[in-house]
Each structure stands twice: as structure tokens, then as C-alpha cells.
Amino acid sequence: MGIEYSPEISELLGRVRRRPNAGWPWHPGVRVPDGLPVKQSWGWLFGPDGRVLTLVNPRDGVVSLPGGSLEAEDAGDPGAALAREAGEEAQAVIGPPVYLGYLYDRVGSANGGHECARVRMAAALHGVGPSAPDPASGRHYRRLLVAPGLAVELLGWGAPGLQQARAAVAAAVAVLGVPAAANETIEELPPAGCRLR
């Protein structure tokens, strides 16, 4: 069976623009070294059928996972930052995040030109509230559930992204109880919101 999606999603996907791969080395399952600041936390958020939440900015077609920079209110906790950012960007409600590893950013574009870590986590996606603009950026994202492999393609992350996706799926199968083979249907979550678990 092929990938299924609606004409509206087909039109949206036709405008997707992939970011160039930054080339940050991926360190799966490794704790961030002492002294290396964690500046960002992004998440693979899994629905019960194994699909993950991706965000599409309809203005420029850029696809992203939910997440962003740690703020003072997160008290240095990447899991708290992910839950907050997922709520702000996607109005998502998630379960406790599972640490997957980190990307090493030598250039430190998220840290004023100083090296830093960008953490990746996995979590259960319980649902989303009514669609609203991100208070930090004003972006109003379209929210798609897609299979993890397709998410890598839409993100434009190549082989390093595929390694991340495999780590995320392994954790989601073991800890969150999702199926190893995700549903292949591409689905846009309704603007009014919905529960998934």
C-alpha cells in the first residue's frame, strides 16, 4: 500500500523547502559532557500508531520538529523546554520525554558563537489544542502526522537524520509502546485540535 494523503496535503507538500544539513555530529545515547551548554531541545513526538508530529510553516515551506531554545523558566531541563515549546508551537500535549542523544554544534549558532549541544528527545503525543500562532515567532504552523522516515525526508536531514529517527523509533517502541512500523498515511491534525491517546 502506498502513502495516502489528501489533495490539500499534496498542495502543502509541494511547497516544502528543506533546510541544508548543518553537519552537526550526532551522539546517540551519550550524556551531554559537563561544561558543554545545552541550548536547544527538539522532539520526536509519537502518536499511538507510530507517526510523528511535524510542523510546516506555510509561509516558507520549512518543515521542523517541535522544539526550540531553553529559557530561564525551563531551569536547564531539556524535557521541560520540549514540553513548553511543543505547547507553544503546536499546542501539543506530550508525555514525559525520553532522552535520545545530542548534536554537537561546534560553531554555536544557538549560543552566540560558542560551542553547544542540541538535545533530541522522544515523547508520546497525547493530543493538540486549537491551532494558534507561536507566541515567540508569530508563526502559525500546519501540524502533520507522518511516518518517521518521511519526516527525515521532509526535514532534509539525510543520513544523520535517519540515525536520529531510528534511535527515536527504538525508544518509542521500547518505552512508549508504539508499533515499529508506523502508519504511512499523512494526516493534518484538525485546526480545532484533537486527542490521540
Short mmCIF file of N, CA, C and O in Angstrom, two decimals, residues 19-28 36 39-42 63-65 68-69 101-120 155-164:
data_model
loop_
_atom_site.label_atom_id
_atom_site.label_comp_id
_atom_site.label_asym_id
_atom_site.label_seq_id
_atom_site.Cartn_x
_atom_site.Cartn_y
_atom_site.Cartn_z
N ARG A 19 15.76 22.52 4.75
CA ARG A 19 16.93 23.26 5.20
C ARG A 19 18.18 22.47 4.84
O ARG A 19 18.17 21.25 4.90
N PRO A 20 19.28 23.16 4.53
CA PRO A 20 20.52 22.41 4.31
C PRO A 20 20.98 21.74 5.59
O PRO A 20 20.79 22.27 6.68
N ASN A 21 21.57 20.55 5.45
CA ASN A 21 22.06 19.80 6.61
C ASN A 21 23.20 20.58 7.25
O ASN A 21 24.17 20.94 6.59
N ALA A 22 23.10 20.84 8.55
CA ALA A 22 24.12 21.63 9.24
C ALA A 22 25.39 20.85 9.50
O ALA A 22 26.43 21.44 9.80
N GLY A 23 25.33 19.52 9.41
CA GLY A 23 26.53 18.71 9.61
C GLY A 23 26.95 18.55 11.06
O GLY A 23 28.10 18.19 11.34
N TRP A 24 26.04 18.80 12.00
CA TRP A 24 26.38 18.61 13.41
C TRP A 24 26.50 17.12 13.72
O TRP A 24 25.59 16.35 13.43
N PRO A 25 27.59 16.68 14.34
CA PRO A 25 27.73 15.25 14.67
C PRO A 25 26.68 14.81 15.69
O PRO A 25 26.39 15.52 16.65
N TRP A 26 26.13 13.62 15.46
CA TRP A 26 25.09 13.05 16.31
C TRP A 26 25.73 12.10 17.31
O TRP A 26 26.52 11.22 16.93
N HIS A 27 25.38 12.25 18.59
CA HIS A 27 25.92 11.42 19.67
C HIS A 27 24.75 10.69 20.34
O HIS A 27 24.19 11.18 21.32
N PRO A 28 24.37 9.52 19.80
CA PRO A 28 23.20 8.81 20.33
C PRO A 28 23.46 8.20 21.70
O PRO A 28 24.50 7.59 21.94
N LEU A 36 29.58 21.56 28.50
CA LEU A 36 29.01 21.88 27.18
C LEU A 36 27.56 22.31 27.38
O LEU A 36 26.73 21.50 27.78
N LYS A 39 21.63 24.18 24.62
CA LYS A 39 20.92 25.40 24.24
C LYS A 39 19.57 25.13 23.58
O LYS A 39 18.72 26.01 23.54
N GLN A 40 19.38 23.92 23.04
CA GLN A 40 18.11 23.62 22.38
C GLN A 40 17.68 22.20 22.66
O GLN A 40 18.51 21.33 22.93
N SER A 41 16.37 21.97 22.57
CA SER A 41 15.78 20.65 22.76
C SER A 41 14.65 20.48 21.75
O SER A 41 13.76 21.32 21.67
N TRP A 42 14.73 19.43 20.96
CA TRP A 42 13.74 19.15 19.92
C TRP A 42 13.23 17.73 20.12
O TRP A 42 13.94 16.87 20.61
N VAL A 63 9.98 22.70 7.10
CA VAL A 63 9.44 21.67 8.00
C VAL A 63 10.36 21.56 9.21
O VAL A 63 11.59 21.65 9.09
N SER A 64 9.78 21.35 10.38
CA SER A 64 10.57 21.19 11.60
C SER A 64 9.89 20.22 12.53
O SER A 64 8.71 19.91 12.38
N LEU A 65 10.66 19.74 13.49
CA LEU A 65 10.10 19.04 14.64
C LEU A 65 9.78 20.09 15.69
O LEU A 65 10.41 21.15 15.73
N GLY A 68 12.85 23.91 20.57
CA GLY A 68 13.50 25.21 20.48
C GLY A 68 14.48 25.43 21.61
O GLY A 68 14.96 24.48 22.24
N SER A 69 14.73 26.68 21.89
CA SER A 69 15.75 27.07 22.86
C SER A 69 15.27 26.92 24.30
O SER A 69 14.10 27.16 24.60
N GLY A 101 19.86 11.61 22.80
CA GLY A 101 21.24 11.97 22.50
C GLY A 101 21.32 13.45 22.18
O GLY A 101 20.37 14.20 22.40
N TYR A 102 22.46 13.85 21.62
CA TYR A 102 22.61 15.27 21.31
C TYR A 102 23.42 15.47 20.03
O TYR A 102 24.18 14.60 19.61
N LEU A 103 23.23 16.63 19.44
CA LEU A 103 24.03 17.08 18.31
C LEU A 103 25.05 18.08 18.83
O LEU A 103 24.71 18.96 19.64
N TYR A 104 26.28 17.95 18.37
CA TYR A 104 27.34 18.87 18.80
C TYR A 104 27.47 19.99 17.78
O TYR A 104 27.78 19.76 16.61
N ASP A 105 27.17 21.21 18.22
CA ASP A 105 27.26 22.40 17.37
C ASP A 105 28.55 23.13 17.71
O ASP A 105 28.61 23.88 18.68
N ARG A 106 29.58 22.90 16.92
CA ARG A 106 30.90 23.50 17.17
C ARG A 106 30.87 25.01 16.96
O ARG A 106 31.51 25.77 17.67
N VAL A 107 30.10 25.46 15.96
CA VAL A 107 30.04 26.88 15.62
C VAL A 107 29.22 27.66 16.64
O VAL A 107 29.47 28.83 16.90
N GLY A 108 28.22 27.01 17.23
CA GLY A 108 27.43 27.64 18.28
C GLY A 108 26.49 28.72 17.79
O GLY A 108 26.35 29.77 18.44
N SER A 109 25.82 28.46 16.68
CA SER A 109 24.89 29.46 16.16
C SER A 109 23.73 29.72 17.13
O SER A 109 23.11 30.78 17.08
N ALA A 110 23.46 28.77 18.03
CA ALA A 110 22.41 28.97 19.03
C ALA A 110 22.99 29.45 20.36
O ALA A 110 22.28 29.55 21.35
N ASN A 111 24.30 29.76 20.37
CA ASN A 111 24.96 30.12 21.63
C ASN A 111 25.96 31.25 21.44
O ASN A 111 27.06 31.21 21.99
N GLY A 112 25.60 32.23 20.64
CA GLY A 112 26.46 33.40 20.48
C GLY A 112 27.84 33.11 19.94
O GLY A 112 28.81 33.79 20.29
N GLY A 113 27.96 32.07 19.11
CA GLY A 113 29.25 31.73 18.52
C GLY A 113 30.11 30.81 19.37
O GLY A 113 31.27 30.57 19.04
N HIS A 114 29.55 30.27 20.45
CA HIS A 114 30.28 29.33 21.30
C HIS A 114 29.66 27.94 21.17
O HIS A 114 28.45 27.81 21.03
N GLU A 115 30.49 26.92 21.26
CA GLU A 115 30.01 25.55 21.09
C GLU A 115 28.86 25.24 22.05
O GLU A 115 28.77 25.79 23.14
N CYS A 116 27.97 24.34 21.60
CA CYS A 116 26.83 23.97 22.44
C CYS A 116 26.27 22.63 21.97
O CYS A 116 26.68 22.08 20.95
N ALA A 117 25.35 22.12 22.77
CA ALA A 117 24.65 20.87 22.44
C ALA A 117 23.21 21.18 22.10
O ALA A 117 22.59 22.09 22.67
N ARG A 118 22.67 20.41 21.16
CA ARG A 118 21.26 20.47 20.78
C ARG A 118 20.68 19.08 21.04
O ARG A 118 20.99 18.13 20.32
N VAL A 119 19.87 18.97 22.07
CA VAL A 119 19.36 17.69 22.54
C VAL A 119 18.19 17.21 21.68
O VAL A 119 17.39 18.02 21.21
N ARG A 120 18.12 15.89 21.51
CA ARG A 120 16.97 15.27 20.85
C ARG A 120 16.29 14.33 21.85
O ARG A 120 16.97 13.60 22.58
N LEU A 155 12.33 16.92 6.49
CA LEU A 155 13.26 17.78 7.22
C LEU A 155 14.53 18.04 6.43
O LEU A 155 15.22 19.02 6.66
N GLY A 156 14.88 17.12 5.52
CA GLY A 156 16.10 17.26 4.74
C GLY A 156 17.35 16.92 5.52
O GLY A 156 18.43 17.43 5.23
N TRP A 157 17.23 16.01 6.49
CA TRP A 157 18.35 15.73 7.39
C TRP A 157 19.26 14.60 6.92
O TRP A 157 20.28 14.34 7.54
N GLY A 158 18.91 13.90 5.85
CA GLY A 158 19.79 12.88 5.30
C GLY A 158 20.11 11.75 6.26
O GLY A 158 19.35 11.44 7.17
N ALA A 159 21.31 11.16 6.08
CA ALA A 159 21.73 10.00 6.88
C ALA A 159 21.78 10.29 8.38
O ALA A 159 21.31 9.47 9.17
N PRO A 160 22.30 11.45 8.82
CA PRO A 160 22.28 11.71 10.27
C PRO A 160 20.86 11.78 10.83
O PRO A 160 20.61 11.33 11.95
N GLY A 161 19.94 12.32 10.05
CA GLY A 161 18.54 12.37 10.48
C GLY A 161 17.94 10.99 10.58
O GLY A 161 17.13 10.70 11.47
N LEU A 162 18.31 10.11 9.64
CA LEU A 162 17.82 8.74 9.68
C LEU A 162 18.33 8.03 10.93
O LEU A 162 17.60 7.26 11.56
N GLN A 163 19.57 8.30 11.33
CA GLN A 163 20.11 7.72 12.57
C GLN A 163 19.30 8.21 13.77
O GLN A 163 18.98 7.42 14.67
N GLN A 164 18.96 9.50 13.78
CA GLN A 164 18.14 10.03 14.87
C GLN A 164 16.76 9.37 14.88
O GLN A 164 16.26 9.00 15.94
#
